[in-house]
Short mmCIF file of C-alpha atoms in Angstrom, two decimals:
data_model
loop_
_atom_site.label_atom_id
_atom_site.label_comp_id
_atom_site.label_asym_id
_atom_site.label_seq_id
_atom_site.Cartn_x
_atom_site.Cartn_y
_atom_site.Cartn_z
CA MET A 1 65.68 -75.33 -120.75
CA SER A 2 65.07 -78.47 -119.26
CA GLY A 3 66.05 -80.09 -116.25
CA SER A 4 66.83 -79.25 -112.84
CA ASN A 5 70.41 -80.36 -112.97
CA ALA A 6 71.21 -80.98 -116.18
CA THR A 7 70.35 -78.34 -119.63
CA THR A 8 66.30 -75.34 -121.71
CA PRO A 9 64.00 -78.30 -122.89
CA VAL A 10 64.16 -78.06 -124.18
CA MET A 11 66.62 -76.84 -121.77
CA THR A 12 67.97 -79.15 -119.06
CA ASP A 13 70.81 -78.11 -116.19
CA ALA A 14 72.67 -81.71 -115.90
CA PRO A 15 76.15 -81.55 -115.60
CA VAL A 16 78.08 -83.22 -118.09
CA VAL A 17 80.56 -86.66 -117.12
CA PRO A 18 83.96 -86.41 -118.58
CA GLU A 19 85.33 -89.74 -119.46
CA ALA A 20 88.57 -91.22 -117.52
CA PRO A 21 91.07 -93.51 -118.40
CA GLY A 22 90.85 -97.21 -116.98
CA VAL A 23 88.47 -97.70 -113.65
CA PRO A 24 90.22 -98.30 -110.54
CA ASP A 25 90.12 -101.42 -108.64
CA ALA A 26 88.36 -100.67 -105.22
CA PRO A 27 87.06 -102.53 -101.92
CA ASP A 28 83.68 -101.04 -102.47
CA ALA A 29 83.29 -101.99 -105.99
CA PRO A 30 79.68 -100.07 -107.74
CA THR A 31 77.09 -103.04 -107.68
CA MET A 32 76.23 -101.53 -111.49
CA SER A 33 76.57 -99.66 -114.05
CA VAL A 34 74.93 -96.39 -115.44
CA PRO A 35 71.37 -98.50 -117.36
CA ALA A 36 71.88 -98.03 -121.18
CA ALA A 37 68.36 -97.49 -123.04
CA ALA A 38 68.15 -99.69 -125.70
CA PRO A 39 69.53 -98.62 -129.31
CA GLY A 40 67.17 -96.81 -131.21
CA THR A 41 65.32 -95.84 -128.48
CA ALA A 42 65.81 -92.23 -126.30
CA GLY A 43 64.82 -94.98 -123.10
CA PRO A 44 63.86 -94.67 -120.41
CA PRO A 45 66.15 -97.78 -119.85
CA CYS A 46 63.93 -100.73 -118.75
CA GLU A 47 66.29 -101.79 -116.55
CA TYR A 48 64.81 -98.31 -114.46
CA ALA A 49 61.73 -100.51 -113.65
CA ARG A 50 63.03 -102.60 -112.01
CA LEU A 51 65.25 -100.64 -109.96
CA ARG A 52 62.57 -99.00 -109.18
CA VAL A 53 61.38 -102.20 -106.98
CA GLU A 54 64.19 -104.03 -105.98
CA ARG A 55 66.86 -101.48 -105.70
CA PRO A 56 65.84 -97.35 -105.82
CA VAL A 57 68.54 -95.92 -104.35
CA VAL A 58 71.84 -97.82 -105.79
CA LYS A 59 75.30 -97.45 -106.49
CA ALA A 60 77.24 -97.29 -110.10
CA LEU A 61 79.65 -97.00 -111.76
CA LEU A 62 79.58 -93.29 -114.32
CA PRO A 63 81.33 -93.43 -117.45
CA ASN A 64 83.98 -91.45 -116.53
CA GLY A 65 85.08 -94.09 -113.31
CA GLU A 66 83.73 -92.17 -110.72
CA THR A 67 80.48 -94.01 -108.15
CA GLY A 68 77.28 -92.32 -107.82
CA TRP A 69 74.24 -93.39 -106.31
CA LEU A 70 71.46 -93.67 -108.56
CA ILE A 71 67.88 -92.57 -107.17
CA SER A 72 64.82 -93.89 -109.55
CA ARG A 73 61.60 -93.18 -107.86
CA TYR A 74 59.92 -90.08 -108.29
CA GLU A 75 58.93 -88.84 -104.71
CA ASP A 76 62.58 -89.46 -104.01
CA ALA A 77 64.03 -87.76 -106.94
CA ARG A 78 62.24 -84.67 -106.35
CA ALA A 79 63.21 -85.17 -102.80
CA ALA A 80 66.64 -84.78 -103.84
CA PHE A 81 66.57 -81.95 -106.13
CA ALA A 82 65.63 -80.14 -103.06
CA ASP A 83 67.32 -81.15 -100.35
CA PRO A 84 69.52 -78.74 -98.71
CA ARG A 85 72.35 -81.58 -97.60
CA LEU A 86 72.57 -82.29 -101.72
CA THR A 87 74.69 -79.33 -103.99
CA ARG A 88 75.54 -79.42 -107.56
CA PRO A 89 79.11 -79.46 -108.47
CA LEU A 90 80.69 -77.12 -110.72
CA LEU A 91 81.65 -79.62 -114.19
CA SER A 92 85.35 -77.65 -114.33
CA ALA A 93 86.24 -78.84 -110.85
CA TRP A 94 84.62 -82.31 -110.27
CA PRO A 95 85.38 -85.01 -109.86
CA PRO A 96 88.11 -83.22 -107.52
CA ARG A 97 91.50 -83.66 -108.71
CA GLU A 98 94.88 -83.51 -106.16
CA ASP A 99 96.67 -82.52 -109.01
CA ALA A 100 98.26 -79.44 -107.84
CA GLN A 101 98.56 -77.87 -111.29
CA ALA A 102 94.89 -78.36 -112.06
CA PRO A 103 93.68 -75.35 -113.89
CA PRO A 104 91.21 -72.94 -111.60
CA PRO A 105 87.70 -73.59 -112.40
CA CYS A 106 85.34 -71.89 -115.09
CA LEU A 107 82.39 -69.37 -113.71
CA PRO A 108 79.84 -71.36 -112.35
CA THR A 109 76.72 -71.17 -114.81
CA PHE A 110 73.56 -70.64 -113.84
CA LEU A 111 73.10 -74.67 -113.01
CA GLU A 112 75.79 -74.92 -111.13
CA MET A 113 75.51 -71.51 -108.56
CA THR A 114 74.41 -72.22 -105.13
CA GLY A 115 73.58 -69.84 -101.82
CA GLU A 116 73.19 -66.52 -101.88
CA HIS A 117 74.74 -65.95 -105.08
CA HIS A 118 72.55 -68.52 -106.91
CA ASN A 119 69.24 -67.07 -105.40
CA ARG A 120 70.17 -63.01 -106.24
CA VAL A 121 71.15 -64.27 -110.04
CA ARG A 122 67.76 -65.79 -110.00
CA ARG A 123 65.73 -62.96 -108.45
CA THR A 124 67.35 -61.26 -111.65
CA VAL A 125 66.90 -63.35 -114.66
CA LEU A 126 63.60 -66.14 -113.49
CA PRO A 127 61.43 -62.82 -114.33
CA MET A 128 62.65 -62.19 -117.51
CA PHE A 129 61.08 -66.00 -118.65
CA GLY A 130 57.95 -65.83 -117.04
CA ARG A 131 54.40 -66.28 -119.25
CA ARG A 132 53.89 -62.60 -119.59
CA LYS A 133 57.30 -61.47 -119.95
CA LEU A 134 57.77 -64.07 -123.57
CA ASP A 135 54.30 -63.20 -124.60
CA PHE A 136 56.89 -61.22 -127.22
CA MET A 137 58.56 -64.30 -128.49
CA ALA A 138 55.19 -66.56 -129.50
CA PRO A 139 54.49 -64.33 -132.62
CA ARG A 140 58.03 -64.23 -133.26
CA ILE A 141 58.67 -68.56 -133.27
CA ARG A 142 55.85 -68.82 -135.32
CA SER A 143 57.27 -66.96 -138.10
CA MET A 144 60.43 -68.96 -137.82
CA ALA A 145 58.11 -72.28 -137.59
CA GLU A 146 56.10 -71.21 -140.42
CA GLY A 147 59.54 -70.35 -142.49
CA LEU A 148 60.68 -73.47 -142.36
CA VAL A 149 58.07 -75.21 -143.24
CA ASP A 150 57.73 -73.07 -146.29
CA ALA A 151 61.24 -74.27 -147.13
CA MET A 152 60.31 -77.40 -146.49
CA VAL A 153 56.69 -77.52 -148.37
CA ALA A 154 59.36 -76.10 -151.36
CA ALA A 155 61.81 -78.61 -150.90
CA ALA A 156 59.13 -81.41 -151.36
CA ASP A 157 57.29 -79.76 -154.71
CA SER A 158 61.19 -80.42 -155.87
CA SER A 159 62.17 -83.75 -154.38
CA GLY A 160 59.18 -86.08 -154.87
CA GLY A 161 57.60 -85.35 -151.52
CA THR A 162 59.75 -86.33 -148.31
CA VAL A 163 61.82 -84.09 -146.72
CA ASP A 164 63.92 -85.22 -143.65
CA LEU A 165 62.03 -82.90 -140.63
CA VAL A 166 65.40 -83.08 -138.75
CA GLU A 167 67.56 -81.41 -140.85
CA ALA A 168 64.83 -78.66 -142.28
CA PHE A 169 62.51 -77.94 -138.72
CA VAL A 170 63.62 -79.94 -135.67
CA ASP A 171 67.48 -78.86 -135.85
CA PRO A 172 67.27 -75.30 -136.97
CA LEU A 173 64.32 -73.52 -135.13
CA PRO A 174 65.33 -74.46 -131.41
CA LEU A 175 69.14 -72.37 -132.10
CA MET A 176 66.76 -69.68 -134.29
CA VAL A 177 64.60 -69.40 -130.75
CA LEU A 178 67.18 -69.05 -128.40
CA CYS A 179 69.36 -66.69 -130.31
CA GLU A 180 66.14 -64.12 -131.00
CA THR A 181 65.03 -64.38 -126.99
CA THR A 182 68.70 -64.42 -125.23
CA GLY A 183 70.12 -62.27 -128.20
CA ILE A 184 73.32 -64.37 -128.96
CA PRO A 185 74.47 -63.82 -132.59
CA HIS A 186 73.13 -66.70 -134.97
CA GLU A 187 76.09 -65.71 -137.36
CA ASP A 188 78.47 -66.99 -134.62
CA ARG A 189 77.00 -70.19 -134.48
CA ALA A 190 80.73 -71.36 -136.08
CA THR A 191 82.37 -70.04 -133.06
CA TYR A 192 80.41 -71.26 -130.38
CA LEU A 193 77.95 -74.73 -131.15
CA PRO A 194 81.48 -76.92 -131.82
CA HIS A 195 81.97 -75.99 -128.16
CA THR A 196 78.78 -76.43 -127.14
CA LEU A 197 78.33 -80.10 -128.46
CA THR A 198 81.66 -80.64 -126.86
CA LEU A 199 80.26 -80.37 -123.69
CA LEU A 200 77.55 -82.12 -124.52
CA SER A 201 79.37 -85.35 -126.01
CA ALA A 202 81.84 -85.15 -122.90
CA ALA A 203 81.20 -89.17 -121.92
CA GLY A 204 83.71 -89.82 -124.32
CA LEU A 205 86.17 -86.67 -123.16
CA THR A 206 88.99 -86.11 -120.73
CA MET A 207 88.49 -83.59 -118.11
CA GLU A 208 91.13 -81.35 -119.70
CA GLU A 209 88.86 -81.43 -123.70
CA VAL A 210 85.75 -80.25 -121.35
CA LEU A 211 87.83 -77.55 -119.60
CA ALA A 212 89.05 -76.14 -123.13
CA ALA A 213 85.57 -76.15 -124.49
CA LEU A 214 84.45 -74.20 -121.09
CA TYR A 215 87.10 -72.05 -121.38
CA ALA A 216 86.57 -71.10 -124.88
CA LEU A 217 82.83 -70.83 -124.72
CA GLN A 218 83.49 -68.21 -121.41
CA ASP A 219 86.04 -65.98 -123.63
CA TYR A 220 83.60 -66.42 -126.21
CA ALA A 221 80.91 -64.42 -124.02
CA VAL A 222 82.95 -62.17 -122.80
CA GLU A 223 84.07 -61.14 -126.19
CA LEU A 224 80.19 -61.29 -127.02
CA ILE A 225 79.47 -59.23 -124.03
CA ALA A 226 82.21 -56.42 -125.32
CA ARG A 227 80.90 -56.05 -128.52
CA LYS A 228 77.38 -55.76 -126.98
CA GLU A 229 78.81 -52.87 -124.53
CA ARG A 230 80.02 -50.78 -127.53
CA GLU A 231 77.07 -50.95 -129.15
CA MET A 232 74.43 -50.15 -126.79
CA PRO A 233 73.30 -46.56 -126.37
CA ALA A 234 74.13 -44.10 -123.83
CA ALA A 235 70.70 -44.51 -122.04
CA SER A 236 68.77 -47.79 -120.93
CA PRO A 237 65.78 -48.32 -124.01
CA ALA A 238 64.03 -49.11 -120.70
CA ASP A 239 64.23 -45.07 -119.78
CA THR A 240 64.03 -43.98 -123.22
CA GLY A 241 61.33 -46.34 -125.06
CA ASP A 242 63.71 -47.40 -127.75
CA ALA A 243 63.60 -50.71 -128.92
CA ALA A 244 67.29 -50.83 -129.31
CA GLY A 245 69.25 -53.33 -126.94
CA ASP A 246 66.27 -55.37 -125.71
CA ASP A 247 67.57 -58.81 -126.04
CA TYR A 248 68.31 -60.37 -122.67
CA ILE A 249 71.67 -59.91 -122.67
CA CYS A 250 71.22 -56.94 -123.43
CA GLN A 251 69.38 -56.10 -120.24
CA LEU A 252 71.48 -58.28 -117.77
CA LEU A 253 74.05 -55.90 -118.73
CA TRP A 254 71.61 -52.71 -117.89
CA GLU A 255 71.12 -54.23 -114.97
CA SER A 256 74.28 -54.93 -113.83
CA ARG A 257 75.19 -51.00 -114.01
CA ARG A 258 72.36 -50.29 -111.84
CA GLU A 259 72.95 -49.08 -108.91
CA GLY A 260 72.36 -51.47 -106.01
CA SER A 261 72.34 -54.41 -109.12
CA GLU A 262 72.44 -57.78 -107.27
CA LEU A 263 73.77 -58.75 -111.15
CA THR A 264 78.27 -58.88 -111.96
CA ARG A 265 79.06 -58.17 -115.26
CA ASP A 266 80.86 -62.16 -114.94
CA ASP A 267 77.24 -63.03 -114.43
CA VAL A 268 75.89 -62.00 -117.36
CA VAL A 269 78.76 -63.34 -118.87
CA SER A 270 77.97 -66.92 -116.83
CA PHE A 271 73.88 -66.27 -118.20
CA VAL A 272 76.05 -66.52 -121.92
CA VAL A 273 77.53 -69.93 -121.24
CA THR A 274 74.37 -70.73 -119.58
CA MET A 275 72.05 -70.34 -122.48
CA LEU A 276 74.08 -71.90 -124.55
CA MET A 277 75.05 -75.10 -122.52
CA ALA A 278 71.19 -75.40 -121.84
CA GLY A 279 69.24 -74.07 -124.22
CA TYR A 280 70.16 -75.34 -127.43
CA LYS A 281 71.15 -78.84 -127.78
CA THR A 282 67.90 -80.43 -125.16
CA ASN A 283 65.42 -78.68 -127.69
CA ILE A 284 66.27 -80.21 -130.96
CA GLN A 285 66.80 -83.58 -128.73
CA HIS A 286 63.70 -83.35 -127.39
CA THR A 287 61.59 -81.94 -130.29
CA GLY A 288 63.23 -84.62 -132.66
CA ASN A 289 61.83 -87.83 -129.78
CA ALA A 290 58.05 -85.70 -129.39
CA LEU A 291 57.47 -85.67 -132.54
CA LEU A 292 58.32 -89.55 -132.96
CA ALA A 293 56.39 -90.16 -130.63
CA LEU A 294 53.28 -88.87 -132.12
CA LEU A 295 53.69 -89.97 -135.54
CA THR A 296 54.61 -93.42 -133.80
CA HIS A 297 50.96 -93.15 -131.84
CA PRO A 298 48.74 -91.93 -134.73
CA ASP A 299 45.39 -92.48 -132.25
CA GLU A 300 46.82 -89.72 -130.34
CA LEU A 301 48.10 -87.65 -132.99
CA GLN A 302 44.94 -87.57 -134.88
CA ARG A 303 43.53 -86.16 -131.22
CA LEU A 304 45.40 -83.70 -131.28
CA ARG A 305 44.77 -82.50 -134.69
CA ASP A 306 40.82 -82.87 -133.74
CA HIS A 307 41.64 -80.96 -130.73
CA PRO A 308 43.92 -78.11 -131.09
CA ASP A 309 42.87 -76.40 -127.95
CA THR A 310 44.47 -79.16 -125.89
CA ILE A 311 47.93 -78.01 -126.69
CA ASP A 312 49.17 -77.60 -123.19
CA SER A 313 48.36 -80.78 -121.89
CA ALA A 314 49.81 -82.69 -124.96
CA VAL A 315 53.54 -80.62 -124.01
CA GLU A 316 53.17 -81.66 -120.56
CA GLU A 317 53.02 -85.02 -121.61
CA LEU A 318 55.08 -85.00 -123.82
CA LEU A 319 58.09 -83.79 -121.67
CA ARG A 320 56.82 -86.46 -119.24
CA TYR A 321 57.34 -88.96 -121.94
CA VAL A 322 60.35 -88.14 -123.84
CA PRO A 323 62.98 -88.41 -121.73
CA LEU A 324 65.67 -85.46 -121.72
CA MET A 325 68.81 -87.16 -119.36
CA ASN A 326 68.21 -90.35 -118.69
CA ALA A 327 71.56 -90.66 -115.94
CA ILE A 328 73.77 -87.68 -115.45
CA ASN A 329 71.69 -85.09 -113.04
CA ILE A 330 74.97 -85.32 -110.73
CA LEU A 331 74.57 -83.66 -107.35
CA VAL A 332 77.24 -84.21 -104.10
CA ALA A 333 76.18 -85.11 -100.38
CA LEU A 334 77.41 -82.59 -97.91
CA GLU A 335 76.89 -84.65 -95.12
CA ASP A 336 76.36 -88.02 -94.45
CA PHE A 337 72.35 -89.26 -94.50
CA THR A 338 70.64 -92.62 -95.05
CA LEU A 339 68.00 -93.32 -97.72
CA HIS A 340 66.15 -96.97 -98.20
CA GLY A 341 69.03 -98.45 -96.28
CA GLN A 342 71.67 -97.05 -98.24
CA HIS A 343 74.41 -95.07 -96.18
CA ILE A 344 75.23 -92.11 -98.31
CA ARG A 345 78.64 -90.00 -97.30
CA ALA A 346 79.17 -86.54 -97.61
CA GLY A 347 81.15 -86.16 -101.17
CA ASP A 348 79.51 -89.12 -102.60
CA ALA A 349 77.92 -87.71 -105.86
CA VAL A 350 74.20 -88.66 -105.85
CA LEU A 351 72.26 -88.91 -109.61
CA PRO A 352 68.10 -88.18 -109.26
CA VAL A 353 67.13 -90.20 -113.04
CA ILE A 354 64.04 -87.85 -114.01
CA ALA A 355 63.90 -90.13 -116.80
CA SER A 356 62.87 -92.94 -114.35
CA ALA A 357 61.08 -90.45 -112.31
CA ASN A 358 58.39 -89.85 -114.94
CA ARG A 359 57.99 -93.39 -115.48
CA ASP A 360 57.13 -94.36 -111.82
CA PRO A 361 53.54 -95.68 -111.53
CA SER A 362 53.27 -94.89 -108.40
CA ALA A 363 52.96 -91.22 -109.85
CA PHE A 364 51.37 -91.79 -112.83
CA THR A 365 48.47 -94.23 -114.02
CA ASP A 366 49.87 -96.12 -117.44
CA PRO A 367 53.44 -94.67 -117.01
CA ASP A 368 54.70 -95.84 -119.65
CA GLY A 369 51.70 -94.87 -122.41
CA LEU A 370 51.32 -91.60 -124.00
CA ASP A 371 47.91 -90.20 -123.13
CA LEU A 372 48.25 -86.23 -124.68
CA SER A 373 44.93 -85.79 -121.91
CA ARG A 374 46.56 -86.41 -118.75
CA THR A 375 46.17 -84.47 -116.00
CA PRO A 376 47.44 -84.03 -113.72
CA ASN A 377 50.98 -84.32 -114.86
CA ALA A 378 53.37 -83.07 -111.92
CA HIS A 379 56.26 -84.30 -114.37
CA THR A 380 59.86 -83.91 -113.03
CA ALA A 381 60.97 -83.00 -116.65
CA PHE A 382 62.40 -79.86 -115.40
CA GLY A 383 63.76 -80.80 -112.04
CA HIS A 384 62.32 -79.64 -108.60
CA GLY A 385 63.40 -77.05 -105.90
CA PRO A 386 65.88 -74.19 -106.33
CA HIS A 387 67.43 -74.97 -109.82
CA TYR A 388 63.89 -75.39 -111.43
CA CYS A 389 64.50 -74.85 -115.42
CA THR A 390 64.70 -71.39 -115.61
CA GLY A 391 63.53 -72.23 -119.30
CA ALA A 392 60.63 -73.93 -118.91
CA ASN A 393 57.72 -71.49 -120.06
CA LEU A 394 60.26 -70.96 -122.92
CA THR A 395 60.39 -74.78 -123.96
CA ARG A 396 56.82 -74.96 -123.44
CA MET A 397 56.16 -71.96 -125.93
CA GLN A 398 58.16 -73.14 -128.51
CA LEU A 399 57.49 -76.86 -128.79
CA ALA A 400 53.38 -75.97 -128.63
CA ILE A 401 54.20 -73.11 -131.25
CA ALA A 402 56.25 -75.67 -133.40
CA LEU A 403 53.63 -78.74 -133.43
CA GLN A 404 50.97 -76.34 -134.04
CA VAL A 405 52.40 -74.91 -137.13
CA LEU A 406 53.57 -78.41 -138.37
CA LEU A 407 49.85 -79.93 -137.72
CA GLU A 408 48.05 -76.75 -139.32
CA ARG A 409 49.70 -76.63 -142.42
CA LEU A 410 50.74 -80.13 -142.95
CA PRO A 411 47.36 -81.99 -141.33
CA GLY A 412 48.35 -85.20 -143.33
CA LEU A 413 52.08 -85.17 -141.84
CA GLU A 414 53.49 -88.59 -141.64
CA LEU A 415 56.35 -90.79 -141.37
CA ALA A 416 58.00 -92.05 -144.53
CA VAL A 417 59.32 -95.10 -143.46
CA PRO A 418 58.89 -97.80 -140.91
CA ALA A 419 59.73 -96.19 -138.02
CA ASP A 420 62.36 -99.04 -136.31
CA THR A 421 64.54 -98.22 -139.51
CA LEU A 422 65.08 -94.42 -139.03
CA PRO A 423 69.26 -93.61 -137.71
CA TRP A 424 69.74 -92.58 -134.66
CA ASP A 425 72.14 -90.06 -132.72
CA GLU A 426 73.55 -91.98 -130.06
CA THR A 427 77.17 -90.25 -129.63
CA THR A 428 76.02 -88.16 -126.62
CA PRO A 429 73.13 -88.69 -123.58
CA LEU A 430 71.01 -86.65 -125.94
CA ARG A 431 69.60 -89.70 -127.88
CA ALA A 432 67.35 -89.28 -130.93
CA PRO A 433 66.45 -90.05 -134.67
CA ALA A 434 69.35 -88.41 -136.62
CA ARG A 435 66.60 -88.34 -139.79
CA LEU A 436 62.62 -88.48 -139.41
CA PRO A 437 62.03 -88.75 -143.18
CA VAL A 438 57.95 -87.54 -143.37
CA ARG A 439 55.59 -86.88 -145.63
CA TRP A 440 52.09 -85.23 -146.32
#
């Protein structure tokens, strides 16, 4: 799970931006479009280097025809995520519609909750994703990764030695981890994944299509929770010591039933939708790009092979270096204020750009270089402030174990084709290599 406002390196929680037909003319027209990453790269767009120096707060045209203020500097982005004058809009209600027939908003995901509602839910859920609470997942993630590598080795033996790392390892692992942790059934993936992927490609969709996907995910979550409730034992596993019902959905359902609980059943529904939106595709994207970064920086890769005990700092650097999102972290101003001479009005969209902040030379030495030993490394991959990514520790654990298993089992791992010939999936903001042919 990643990101402050987007969707768990990785889980991140940025609202996606639906497409609107046409761009209305306005006297206060935007001065630029949102910068795009170069083809065949995850970004960040090179344009942000100039913006950080010359125009750190600039009005830009968003893919849906709305406008927003891009914030490109590290300190400004961190401050924006924690600024009480900025709030997170509901994806199902932003941008505001004047249409009286507009459908009611969906339940807010954890990424969109605000105020006391967000605080009480976070008090219950955040401890579940603490480092110690997640210890039980480490051997399970390792077992999953080992099984995928076993299959890769068998496939290489029968295919002449080359395997697509995306198809064989990068794509399946995050969903397996998400399902094992939360209790979302892996076997239901044909039901929920199409809607999840629709939301992540929302830059090309109408608001009606986005809402349809959100409603479908919410309906799935309601049905799943009803199914869980029918299967739950009469007494809480925490009271009986029974291992049954120990997944996170069941734990939250038990908590919602407890007298005086701060959690409601609707909050559990929101948890399921949040995990599907923030904890799946972002981790695929980041893992694929992190592996590509290592495979194209052989000196850094060798350093990690020689010093496997440095995996923690390597993970932090990969989280900084590989952008989870480029410019779709949307906040909305609650009041007028001025930043770097720009007057931001109440109701304006404000977009702190994590990918740019993590390459700001005022915060990082040689920011465009990959340095797996970089320390300190106070990157903003998981955002900052009250919406700091709930699943950050799970994302770190998953990436660390994935790298450890690959380097232990396949010490000669390398690209089987030149990096500049790789095909890319650029259909969503989660840009990543579509294939990573490797050998070892």
